[in-house]
Tab-separated table of C-alpha atoms and ligand atoms in Angstrom:
chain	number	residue	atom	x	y	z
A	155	UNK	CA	99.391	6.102	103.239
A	156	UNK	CA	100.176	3.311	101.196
A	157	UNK	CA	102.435	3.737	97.871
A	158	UNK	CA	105.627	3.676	100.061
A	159	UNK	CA	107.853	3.375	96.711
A	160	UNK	CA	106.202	5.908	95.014
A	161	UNK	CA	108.304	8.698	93.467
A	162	UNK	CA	108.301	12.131	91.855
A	163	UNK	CA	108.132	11.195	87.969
A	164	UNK	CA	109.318	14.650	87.359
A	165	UNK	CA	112.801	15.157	90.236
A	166	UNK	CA	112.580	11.493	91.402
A	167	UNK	CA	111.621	12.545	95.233
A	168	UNK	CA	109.601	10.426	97.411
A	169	UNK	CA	106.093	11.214	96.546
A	170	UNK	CA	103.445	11.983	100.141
A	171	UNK	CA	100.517	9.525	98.533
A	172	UNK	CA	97.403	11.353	99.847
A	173	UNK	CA	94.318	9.729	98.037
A	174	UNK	CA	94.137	6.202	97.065
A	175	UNK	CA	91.294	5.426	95.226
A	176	UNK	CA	91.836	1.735	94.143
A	177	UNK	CA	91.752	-0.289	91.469
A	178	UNK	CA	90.969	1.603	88.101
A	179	UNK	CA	90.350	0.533	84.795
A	180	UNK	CA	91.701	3.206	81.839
A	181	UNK	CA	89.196	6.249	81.983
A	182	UNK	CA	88.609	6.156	78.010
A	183	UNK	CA	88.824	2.015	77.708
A	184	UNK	CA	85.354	1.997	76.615
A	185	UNK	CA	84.787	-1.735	75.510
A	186	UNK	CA	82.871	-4.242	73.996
A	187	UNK	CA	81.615	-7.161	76.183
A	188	UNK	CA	84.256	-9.810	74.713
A	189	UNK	CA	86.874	-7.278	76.025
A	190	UNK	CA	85.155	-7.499	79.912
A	191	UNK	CA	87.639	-10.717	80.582
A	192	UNK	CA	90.841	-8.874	79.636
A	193	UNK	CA	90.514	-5.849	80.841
A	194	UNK	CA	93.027	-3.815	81.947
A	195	UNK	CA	93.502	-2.481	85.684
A	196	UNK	CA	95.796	-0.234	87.728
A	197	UNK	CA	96.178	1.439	90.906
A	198	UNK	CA	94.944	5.058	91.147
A	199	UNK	CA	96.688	6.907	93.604
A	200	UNK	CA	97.821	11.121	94.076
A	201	UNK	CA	100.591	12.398	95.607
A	202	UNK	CA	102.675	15.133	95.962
A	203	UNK	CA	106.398	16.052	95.975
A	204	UNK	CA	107.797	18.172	98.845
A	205	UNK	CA	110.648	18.761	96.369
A	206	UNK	CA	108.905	20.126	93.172
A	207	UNK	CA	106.061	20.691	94.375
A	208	UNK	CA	103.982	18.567	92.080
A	209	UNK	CA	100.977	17.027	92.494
A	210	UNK	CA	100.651	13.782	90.797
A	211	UNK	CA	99.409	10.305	89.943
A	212	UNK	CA	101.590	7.670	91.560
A	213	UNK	CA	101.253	4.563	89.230
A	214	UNK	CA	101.368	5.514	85.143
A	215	UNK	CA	99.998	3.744	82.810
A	216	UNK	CA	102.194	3.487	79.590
A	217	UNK	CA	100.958	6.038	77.180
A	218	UNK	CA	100.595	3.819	74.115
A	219	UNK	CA	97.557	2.221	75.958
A	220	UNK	CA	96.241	5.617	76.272
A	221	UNK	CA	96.772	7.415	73.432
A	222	UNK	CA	95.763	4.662	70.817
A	223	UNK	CA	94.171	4.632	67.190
A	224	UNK	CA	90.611	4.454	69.213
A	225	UNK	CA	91.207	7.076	71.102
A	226	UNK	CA	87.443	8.517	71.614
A	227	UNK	CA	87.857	11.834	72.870
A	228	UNK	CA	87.029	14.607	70.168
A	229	UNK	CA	87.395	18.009	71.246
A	230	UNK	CA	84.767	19.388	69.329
A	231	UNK	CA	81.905	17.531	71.229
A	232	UNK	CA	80.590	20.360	72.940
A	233	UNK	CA	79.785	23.605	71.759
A	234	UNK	CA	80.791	25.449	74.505
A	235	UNK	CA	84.732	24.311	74.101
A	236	UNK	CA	84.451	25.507	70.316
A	237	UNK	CA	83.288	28.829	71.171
A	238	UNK	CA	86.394	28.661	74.431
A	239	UNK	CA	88.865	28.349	71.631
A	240	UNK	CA	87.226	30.861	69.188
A	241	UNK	CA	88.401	33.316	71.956
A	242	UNK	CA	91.302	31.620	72.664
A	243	UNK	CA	92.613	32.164	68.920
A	244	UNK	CA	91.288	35.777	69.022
A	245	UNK	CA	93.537	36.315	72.073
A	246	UNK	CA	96.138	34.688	70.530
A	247	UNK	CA	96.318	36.486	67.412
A	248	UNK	CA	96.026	39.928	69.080
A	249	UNK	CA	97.835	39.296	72.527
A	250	UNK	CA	100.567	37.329	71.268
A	251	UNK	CA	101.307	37.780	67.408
A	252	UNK	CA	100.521	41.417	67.237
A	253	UNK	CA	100.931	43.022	63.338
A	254	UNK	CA	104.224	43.261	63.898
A	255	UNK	CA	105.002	39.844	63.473
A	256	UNK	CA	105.019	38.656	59.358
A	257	UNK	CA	103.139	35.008	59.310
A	258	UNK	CA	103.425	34.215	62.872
A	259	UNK	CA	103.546	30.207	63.643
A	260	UNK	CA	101.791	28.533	66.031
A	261	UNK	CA	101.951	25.038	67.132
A	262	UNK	CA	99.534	24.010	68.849
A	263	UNK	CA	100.326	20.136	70.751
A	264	UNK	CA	97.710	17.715	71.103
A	265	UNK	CA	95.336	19.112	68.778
A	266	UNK	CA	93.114	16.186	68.979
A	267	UNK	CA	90.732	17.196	65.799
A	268	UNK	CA	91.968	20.581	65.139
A	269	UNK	CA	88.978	22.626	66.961
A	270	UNK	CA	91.652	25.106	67.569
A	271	UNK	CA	93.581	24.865	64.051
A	272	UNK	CA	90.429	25.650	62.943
A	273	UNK	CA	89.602	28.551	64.859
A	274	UNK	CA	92.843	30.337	64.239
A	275	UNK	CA	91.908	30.277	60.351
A	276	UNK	CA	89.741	33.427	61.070
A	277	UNK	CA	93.331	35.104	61.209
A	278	UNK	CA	94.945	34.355	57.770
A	279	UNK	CA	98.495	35.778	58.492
A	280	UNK	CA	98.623	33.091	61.063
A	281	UNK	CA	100.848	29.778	60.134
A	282	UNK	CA	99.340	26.871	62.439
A	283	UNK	CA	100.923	23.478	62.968
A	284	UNK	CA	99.581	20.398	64.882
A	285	UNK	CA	101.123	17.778	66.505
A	286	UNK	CA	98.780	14.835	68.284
A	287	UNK	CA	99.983	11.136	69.150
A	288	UNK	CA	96.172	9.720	68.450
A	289	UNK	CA	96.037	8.876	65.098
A	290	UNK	CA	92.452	8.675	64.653
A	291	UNK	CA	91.474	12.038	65.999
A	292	UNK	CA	94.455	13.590	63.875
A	293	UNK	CA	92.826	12.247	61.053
A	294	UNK	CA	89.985	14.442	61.529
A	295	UNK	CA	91.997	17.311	61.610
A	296	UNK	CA	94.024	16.384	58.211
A	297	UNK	CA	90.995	15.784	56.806
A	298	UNK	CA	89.621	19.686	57.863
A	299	UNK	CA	93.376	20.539	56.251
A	300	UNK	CA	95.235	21.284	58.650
A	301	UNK	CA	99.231	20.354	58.919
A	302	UNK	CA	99.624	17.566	61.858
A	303	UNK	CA	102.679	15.932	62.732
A	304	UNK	CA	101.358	12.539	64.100
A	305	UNK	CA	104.113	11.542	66.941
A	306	UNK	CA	104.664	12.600	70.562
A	307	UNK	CA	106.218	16.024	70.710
A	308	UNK	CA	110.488	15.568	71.677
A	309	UNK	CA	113.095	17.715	71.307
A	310	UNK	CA	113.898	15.550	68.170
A	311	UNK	CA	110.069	16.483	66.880
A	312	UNK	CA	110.699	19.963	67.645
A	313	UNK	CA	114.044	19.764	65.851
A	314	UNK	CA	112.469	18.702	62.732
A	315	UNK	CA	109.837	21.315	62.717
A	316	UNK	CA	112.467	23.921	62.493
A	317	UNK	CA	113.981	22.943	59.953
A	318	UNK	CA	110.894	22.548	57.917
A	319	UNK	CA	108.646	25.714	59.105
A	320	UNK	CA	110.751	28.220	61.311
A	321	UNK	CA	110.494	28.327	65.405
A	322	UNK	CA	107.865	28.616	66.373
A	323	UNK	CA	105.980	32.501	67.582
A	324	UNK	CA	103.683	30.396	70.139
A	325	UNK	CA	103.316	27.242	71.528
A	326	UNK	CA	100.043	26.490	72.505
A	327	UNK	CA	98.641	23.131	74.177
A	328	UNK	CA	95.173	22.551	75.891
A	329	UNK	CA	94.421	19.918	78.532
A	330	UNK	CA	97.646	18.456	76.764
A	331	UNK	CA	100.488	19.148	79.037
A	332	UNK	CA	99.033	17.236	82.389
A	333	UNK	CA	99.100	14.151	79.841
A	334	UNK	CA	102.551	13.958	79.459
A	335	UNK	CA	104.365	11.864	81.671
A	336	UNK	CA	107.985	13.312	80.365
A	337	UNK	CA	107.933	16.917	80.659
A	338	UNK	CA	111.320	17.496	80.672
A	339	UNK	CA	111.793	16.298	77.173
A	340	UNK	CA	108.703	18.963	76.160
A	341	UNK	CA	110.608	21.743	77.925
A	342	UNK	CA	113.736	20.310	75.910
A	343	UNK	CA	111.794	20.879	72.608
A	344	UNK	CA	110.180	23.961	74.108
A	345	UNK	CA	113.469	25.273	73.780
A	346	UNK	CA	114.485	24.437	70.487
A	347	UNK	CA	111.155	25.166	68.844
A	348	UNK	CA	110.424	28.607	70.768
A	349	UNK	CA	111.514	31.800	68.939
A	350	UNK	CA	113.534	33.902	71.574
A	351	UNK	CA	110.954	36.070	72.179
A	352	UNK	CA	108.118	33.853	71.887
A	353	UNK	CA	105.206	32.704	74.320
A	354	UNK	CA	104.524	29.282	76.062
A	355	UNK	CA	100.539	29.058	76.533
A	356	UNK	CA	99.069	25.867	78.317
A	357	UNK	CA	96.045	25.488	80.357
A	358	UNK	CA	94.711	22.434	82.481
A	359	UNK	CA	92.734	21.346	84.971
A	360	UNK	CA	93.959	23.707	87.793
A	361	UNK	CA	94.791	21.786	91.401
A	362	UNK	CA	93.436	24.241	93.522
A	363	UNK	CA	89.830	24.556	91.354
A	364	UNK	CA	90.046	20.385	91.903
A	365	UNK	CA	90.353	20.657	95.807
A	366	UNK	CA	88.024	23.146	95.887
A	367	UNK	CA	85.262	21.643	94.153
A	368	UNK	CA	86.066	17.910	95.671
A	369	UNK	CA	86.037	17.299	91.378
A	370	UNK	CA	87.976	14.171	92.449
A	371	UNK	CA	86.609	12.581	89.129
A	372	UNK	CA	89.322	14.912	87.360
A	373	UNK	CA	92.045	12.265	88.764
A	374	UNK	CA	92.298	9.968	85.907
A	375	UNK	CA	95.060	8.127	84.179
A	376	UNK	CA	95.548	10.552	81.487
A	377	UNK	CA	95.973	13.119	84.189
A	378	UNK	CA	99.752	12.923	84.989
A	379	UNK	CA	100.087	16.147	86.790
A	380	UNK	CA	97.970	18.527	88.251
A	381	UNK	CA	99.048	22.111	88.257
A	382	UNK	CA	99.575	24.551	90.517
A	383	UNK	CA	101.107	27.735	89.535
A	384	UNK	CA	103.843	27.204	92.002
A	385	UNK	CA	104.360	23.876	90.747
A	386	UNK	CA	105.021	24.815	86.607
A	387	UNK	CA	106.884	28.203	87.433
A	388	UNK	CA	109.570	25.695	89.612
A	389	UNK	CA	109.347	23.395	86.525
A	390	UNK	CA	109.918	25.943	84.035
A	391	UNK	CA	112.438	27.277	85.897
A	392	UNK	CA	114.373	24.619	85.210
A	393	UNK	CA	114.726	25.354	81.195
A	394	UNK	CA	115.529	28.897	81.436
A	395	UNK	CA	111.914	29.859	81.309
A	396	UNK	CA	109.719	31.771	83.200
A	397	UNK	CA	105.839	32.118	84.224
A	398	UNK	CA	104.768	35.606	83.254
A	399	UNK	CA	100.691	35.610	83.892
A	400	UNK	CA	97.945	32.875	84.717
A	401	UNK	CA	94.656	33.168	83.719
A	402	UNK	CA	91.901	31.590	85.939
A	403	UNK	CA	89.487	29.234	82.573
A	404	UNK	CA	85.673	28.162	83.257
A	405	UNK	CA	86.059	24.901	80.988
A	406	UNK	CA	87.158	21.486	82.569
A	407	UNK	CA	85.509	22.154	85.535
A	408	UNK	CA	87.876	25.365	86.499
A	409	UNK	CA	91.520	25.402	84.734
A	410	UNK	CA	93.999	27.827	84.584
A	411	UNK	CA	96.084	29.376	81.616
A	412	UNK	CA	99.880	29.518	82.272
A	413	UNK	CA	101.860	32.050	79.812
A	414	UNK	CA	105.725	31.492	79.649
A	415	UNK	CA	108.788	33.056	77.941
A	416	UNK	CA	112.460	32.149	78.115
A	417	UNK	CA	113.857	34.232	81.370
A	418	UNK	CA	113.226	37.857	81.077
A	419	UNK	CA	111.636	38.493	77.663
A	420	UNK	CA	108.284	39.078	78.841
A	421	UNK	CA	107.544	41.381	81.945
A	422	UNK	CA	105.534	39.398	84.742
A	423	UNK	CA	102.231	40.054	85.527
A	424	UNK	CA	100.548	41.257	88.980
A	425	UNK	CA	98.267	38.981	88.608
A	426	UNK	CA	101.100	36.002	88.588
A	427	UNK	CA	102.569	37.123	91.655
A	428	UNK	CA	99.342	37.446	93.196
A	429	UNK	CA	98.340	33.514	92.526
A	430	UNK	CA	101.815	32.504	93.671
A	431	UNK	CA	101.713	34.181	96.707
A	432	UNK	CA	98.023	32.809	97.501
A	433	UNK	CA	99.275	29.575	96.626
A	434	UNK	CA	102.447	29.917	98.647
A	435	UNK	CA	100.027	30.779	101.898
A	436	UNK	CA	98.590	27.149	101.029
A	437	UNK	CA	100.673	25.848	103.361
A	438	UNK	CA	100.850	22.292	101.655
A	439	UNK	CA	103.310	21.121	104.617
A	440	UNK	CA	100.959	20.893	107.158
A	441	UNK	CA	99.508	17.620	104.973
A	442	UNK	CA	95.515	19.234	105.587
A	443	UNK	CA	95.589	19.955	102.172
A	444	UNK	CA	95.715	16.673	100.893
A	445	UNK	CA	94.091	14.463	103.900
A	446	UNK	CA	91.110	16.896	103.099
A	447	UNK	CA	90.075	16.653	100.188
A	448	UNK	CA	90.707	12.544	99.771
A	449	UNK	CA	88.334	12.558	103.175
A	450	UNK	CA	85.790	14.994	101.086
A	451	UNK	CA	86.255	12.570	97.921
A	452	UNK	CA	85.704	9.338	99.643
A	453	UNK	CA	82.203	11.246	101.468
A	454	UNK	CA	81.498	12.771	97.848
A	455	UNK	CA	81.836	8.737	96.472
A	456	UNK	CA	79.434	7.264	99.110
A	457	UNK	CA	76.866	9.682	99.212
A	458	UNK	CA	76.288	9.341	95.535
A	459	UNK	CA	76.160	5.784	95.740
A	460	UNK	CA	73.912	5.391	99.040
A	461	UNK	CA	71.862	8.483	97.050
A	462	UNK	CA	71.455	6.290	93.579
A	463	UNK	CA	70.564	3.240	96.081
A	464	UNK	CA	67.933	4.950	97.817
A	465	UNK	CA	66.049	6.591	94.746
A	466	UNK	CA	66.511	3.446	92.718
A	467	UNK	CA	65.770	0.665	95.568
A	468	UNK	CA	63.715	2.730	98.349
A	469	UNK	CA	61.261	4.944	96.063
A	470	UNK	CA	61.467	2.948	92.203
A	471	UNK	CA	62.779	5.896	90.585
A	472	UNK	CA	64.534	5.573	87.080
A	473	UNK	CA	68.030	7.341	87.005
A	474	UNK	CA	69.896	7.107	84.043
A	475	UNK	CA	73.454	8.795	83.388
A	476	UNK	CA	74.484	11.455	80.890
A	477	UNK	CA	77.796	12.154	79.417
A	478	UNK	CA	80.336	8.587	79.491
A	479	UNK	CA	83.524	10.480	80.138
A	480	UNK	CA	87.056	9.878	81.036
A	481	UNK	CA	85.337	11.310	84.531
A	482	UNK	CA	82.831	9.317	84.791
A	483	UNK	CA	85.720	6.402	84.910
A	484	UNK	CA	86.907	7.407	88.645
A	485	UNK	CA	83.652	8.201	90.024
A	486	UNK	CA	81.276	5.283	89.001
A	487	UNK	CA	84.412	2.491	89.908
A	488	UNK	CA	84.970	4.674	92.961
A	489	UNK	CA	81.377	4.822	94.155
A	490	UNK	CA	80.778	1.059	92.915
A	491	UNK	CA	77.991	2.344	90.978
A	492	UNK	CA	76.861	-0.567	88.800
A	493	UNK	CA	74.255	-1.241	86.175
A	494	UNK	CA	71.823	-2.189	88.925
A	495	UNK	CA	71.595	1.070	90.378
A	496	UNK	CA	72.524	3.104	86.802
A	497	UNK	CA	71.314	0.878	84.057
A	498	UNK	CA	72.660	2.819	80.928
A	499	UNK	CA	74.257	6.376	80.143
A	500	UNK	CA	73.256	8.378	77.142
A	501	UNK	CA	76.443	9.910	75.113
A	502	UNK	CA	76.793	11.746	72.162
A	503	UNK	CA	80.184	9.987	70.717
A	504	UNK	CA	79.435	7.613	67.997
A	505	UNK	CA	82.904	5.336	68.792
A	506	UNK	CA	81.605	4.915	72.479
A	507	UNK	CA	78.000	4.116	71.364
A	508	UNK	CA	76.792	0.336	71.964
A	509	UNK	CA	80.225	-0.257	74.427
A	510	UNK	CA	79.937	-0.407	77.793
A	511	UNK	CA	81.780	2.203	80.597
A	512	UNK	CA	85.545	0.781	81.709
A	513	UNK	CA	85.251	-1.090	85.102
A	514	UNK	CA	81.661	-0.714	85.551
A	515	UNK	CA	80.205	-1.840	82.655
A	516	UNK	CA	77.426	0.485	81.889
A	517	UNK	CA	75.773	0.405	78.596
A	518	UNK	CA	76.349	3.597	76.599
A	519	UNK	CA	73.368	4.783	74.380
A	520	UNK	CA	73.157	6.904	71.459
A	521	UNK	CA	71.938	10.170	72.690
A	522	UNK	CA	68.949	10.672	70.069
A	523	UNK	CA	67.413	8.189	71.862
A	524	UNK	CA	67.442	10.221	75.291
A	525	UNK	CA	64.452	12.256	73.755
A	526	UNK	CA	62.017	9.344	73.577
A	527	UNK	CA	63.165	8.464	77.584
A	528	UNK	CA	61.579	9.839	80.233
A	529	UNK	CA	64.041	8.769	83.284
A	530	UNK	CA	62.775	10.292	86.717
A	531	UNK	CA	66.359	11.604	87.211
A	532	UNK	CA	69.936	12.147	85.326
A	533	UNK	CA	72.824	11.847	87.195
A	534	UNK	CA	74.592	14.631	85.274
A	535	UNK	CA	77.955	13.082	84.608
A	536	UNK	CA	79.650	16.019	82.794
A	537	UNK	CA	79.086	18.769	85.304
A	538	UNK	CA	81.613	20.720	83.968
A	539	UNK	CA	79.401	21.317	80.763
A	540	UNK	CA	75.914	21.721	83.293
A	541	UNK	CA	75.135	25.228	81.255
A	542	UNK	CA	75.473	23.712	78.105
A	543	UNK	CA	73.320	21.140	78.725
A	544	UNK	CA	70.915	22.674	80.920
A	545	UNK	CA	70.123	24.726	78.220
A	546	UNK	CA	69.514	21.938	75.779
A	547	UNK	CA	67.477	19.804	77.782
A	548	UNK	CA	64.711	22.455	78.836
A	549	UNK	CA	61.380	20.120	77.329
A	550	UNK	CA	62.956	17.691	79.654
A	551	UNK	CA	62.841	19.871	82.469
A	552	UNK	CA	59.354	21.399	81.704
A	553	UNK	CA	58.098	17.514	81.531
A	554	UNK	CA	59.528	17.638	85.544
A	555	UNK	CA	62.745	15.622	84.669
A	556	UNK	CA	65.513	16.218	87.138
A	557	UNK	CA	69.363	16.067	86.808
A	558	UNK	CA	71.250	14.892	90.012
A	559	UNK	CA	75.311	16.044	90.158
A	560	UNK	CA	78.068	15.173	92.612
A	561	UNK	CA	79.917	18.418	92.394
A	562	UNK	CA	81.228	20.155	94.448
A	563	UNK	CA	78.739	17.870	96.089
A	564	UNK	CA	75.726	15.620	95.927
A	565	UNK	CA	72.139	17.112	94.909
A	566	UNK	CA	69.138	17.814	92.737
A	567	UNK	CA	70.023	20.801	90.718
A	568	UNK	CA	68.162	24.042	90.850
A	569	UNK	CA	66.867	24.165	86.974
A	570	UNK	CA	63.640	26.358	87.989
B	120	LIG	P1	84.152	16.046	78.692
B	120	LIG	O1	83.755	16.591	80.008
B	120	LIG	O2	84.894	16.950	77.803
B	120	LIG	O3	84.886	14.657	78.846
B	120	LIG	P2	86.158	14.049	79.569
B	120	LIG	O4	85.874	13.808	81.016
B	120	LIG	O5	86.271	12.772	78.807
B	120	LIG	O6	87.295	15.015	79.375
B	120	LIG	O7	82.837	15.536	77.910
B	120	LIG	C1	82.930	14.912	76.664
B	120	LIG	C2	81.994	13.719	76.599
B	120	LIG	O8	80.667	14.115	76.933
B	120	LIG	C3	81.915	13.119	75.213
B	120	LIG	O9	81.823	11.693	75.335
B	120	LIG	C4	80.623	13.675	74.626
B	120	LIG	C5	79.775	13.809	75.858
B	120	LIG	N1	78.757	14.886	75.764
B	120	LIG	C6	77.412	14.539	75.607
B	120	LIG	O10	77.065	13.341	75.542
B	120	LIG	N2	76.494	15.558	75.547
B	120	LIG	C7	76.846	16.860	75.622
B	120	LIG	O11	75.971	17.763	75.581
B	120	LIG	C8	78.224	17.217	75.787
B	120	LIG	C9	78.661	18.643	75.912
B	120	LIG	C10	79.157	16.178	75.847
């Protein structure tokens, strides 16, 4: 495939390109319409490393036009991720800081507006720290009072926490790590900040829940890596440190939870070795992995388009789209899918009200006004939070109102 330069960001291997989807604008560059002229384009591309076995964009886009004082992603947009970290600080607190430990601290990395900071407050011997590069969203969890450190986390950041608060009992990050471009300078401050006999927690988008789904929409330029098991324990590896369980997540449209300690502190799980050996039977040198799922993705792409085309053009039905996320980004410039055919997308951000989606231009509405619509169909753009809003939108349902999704592929949900 094409990318013939492109190498491993993480062991500098030439990188198998598999999936080429084009040019991309940045998945959160929601804009304003004098912004249309200059806006900013790049290649999006996957491949993966026969070396390290990670799977990974091939062209980056330098984080400081990601990560920005608009940033618009706020963690606490949907209800079902705030109760996902309630129970992720209730595991914390008893699975990995048991009594034993006096005022545990745990730092959690990209905390984006402290939904988790804020959870782990329901266990007061806790110490919690944030660190998160987006200034505006780290506002909002200052504000809520919680202690952020507002830089990209280095073994120089991780330096200076110890010598303010301690190491550190747990090191937490969610949908964080797969952002990071350098990860061996994290695993460098992993192991300065990490108490001996301390725990690693990260969970992201998981490859395998990506391929399976045909969630190609998940491939973004935020999304550096994406994980396999195989993949982090080889990484980790490399630091002195050591997978010791995975645990399979609903949220993100299927993620997993990796657990790490520095080499033998922490006894390994069954249900590690299980995932690495399924993962291991993957077989990812016969290239069908890979040639798959871009051949699934480019189907998934077209249908949706040729679908929109012949509801909006062949029967006069109103779609509109709901949900403008970082997703939305790789499917609508992937598909072409253009105001024409999707004519405005209700959203429930104030910062991305009254812009326009990145490459495709869509309006984006304020979501109150969704109630006073009455759209034939909704092309349901954040699938990954389908119960959530499924449940909210039942006296649109009852009226007959039907949401169309792409994944795992395209349809007319079931909502009877
Ligand atoms: P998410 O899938 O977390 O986004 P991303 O692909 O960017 O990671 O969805 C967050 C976006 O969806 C955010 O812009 C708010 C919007 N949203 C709604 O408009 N309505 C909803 O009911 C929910 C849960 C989210």
């Amino acid at each position: 495939m094409t990318s013939p330069n492109a190498s491993c960001h993480l062991c500098g291997s030439d990188l198998h390109v598999f999936a080429d989807f084009g040019k991309m604008p940045i998945a959160n560059g929601f804009l304003t319409e004098d912004e249309f002229e200059n806006e900013f384009f790049y290649n999006l591309a996957v491949g993966y490393c026969y070396d390290c076995e990670m799977v990974q964009l091939a062209e980056l886009v330098p984080p400081e036009k990601l990560f920005t004082d608009k940033y618009p992603f706020f963690t606490s947009s949907s209800r079902n991720m705030i109760k996902h970290f309630a129970e992720m600080a209730e595991w914390i607190a008893i699975d990995l800081t048991p009594g034993a430990i006096k005022r545990p601290l745990v730092v959690e990395l990209g905390c984006n507006d402290g939904t988790l900071l804020t959870e782990l407050r329901a266990y007061p011997e806790i110490r919690t720290l944030g660190i998160e590069p987006s200034t505006n969203v780290a506002e909002i969890a200052i504000i809520n009072g919680h202690n952020v450190v507002t830089e990209f986390f280095t073994e120089g950041t991780a330096q200076g926490i110890v010598e303010e608060y301690g190491q550190a009992d747990v090191i937490v990050a969610t949908n964080t790590m797969c952002h990071i471009p350098d990860l061996h300078e994290v695993f460098k401050g992993f192991q300065v900040l990490l108490k001996p006999d301390g725990y690693i927690v990260f969970e992201d988008p998981y490859w395998y829940a990506i391929t399976a789904q045909t969630s190609f929409d998940q491939i973004y330029d935020e999304h550096v890596y994406y994980f396999t098991v195989k993949a982090v324990d080889d990484l980790a590896s490399k630091y002195c440190f050591e997978l010791v369980d995975v645990l399979p997540q609903a949220v993100h449209g299927g993620a997993m939870r990796y657990v790490l300690g520095f080499n033998k502190q922490h006894r390994p799980t069954s249900r590690f070795r299980y995932m690495h050996w399924m993962e291991t039977k993957m077989d990812w040198d016969n290239k069908v992995n890979g040639d798959t799922f871009y051949q699934a993705a480019i189907y998934q792409g077209l249908d949706l388009a040729m679908s929109l085309v012949n509801m909006v053009r062949k029967d006069g039905k109103r779609v509109v789209g709901y949900g403008a996320t970082s997703k939305s980004t790789t499917i609508l410039n992937a598909a072409g899918i253009a105001p024409n055919i999707l004519p405005y997308i209700y959203d429930t951000t104030p910062q991305k009200q009254g812009k326009f989606t990145p490459g495709t231009h869509i309006p984006i509405r304020p979501y109150k006004e969704f109630k006073d619509d009455d759209p034939d169909y909704v092309l349901l753009l954040i699938w990954n939070h389908a119960e959530e809003v499924l449940a909210k939108e039942q006296e649109y349902i009852a009226k007959g109102g039907k949401f169309l999704t792409h994944v795992p592929y395209v349809r007319i949900m079931d909502t009877s």
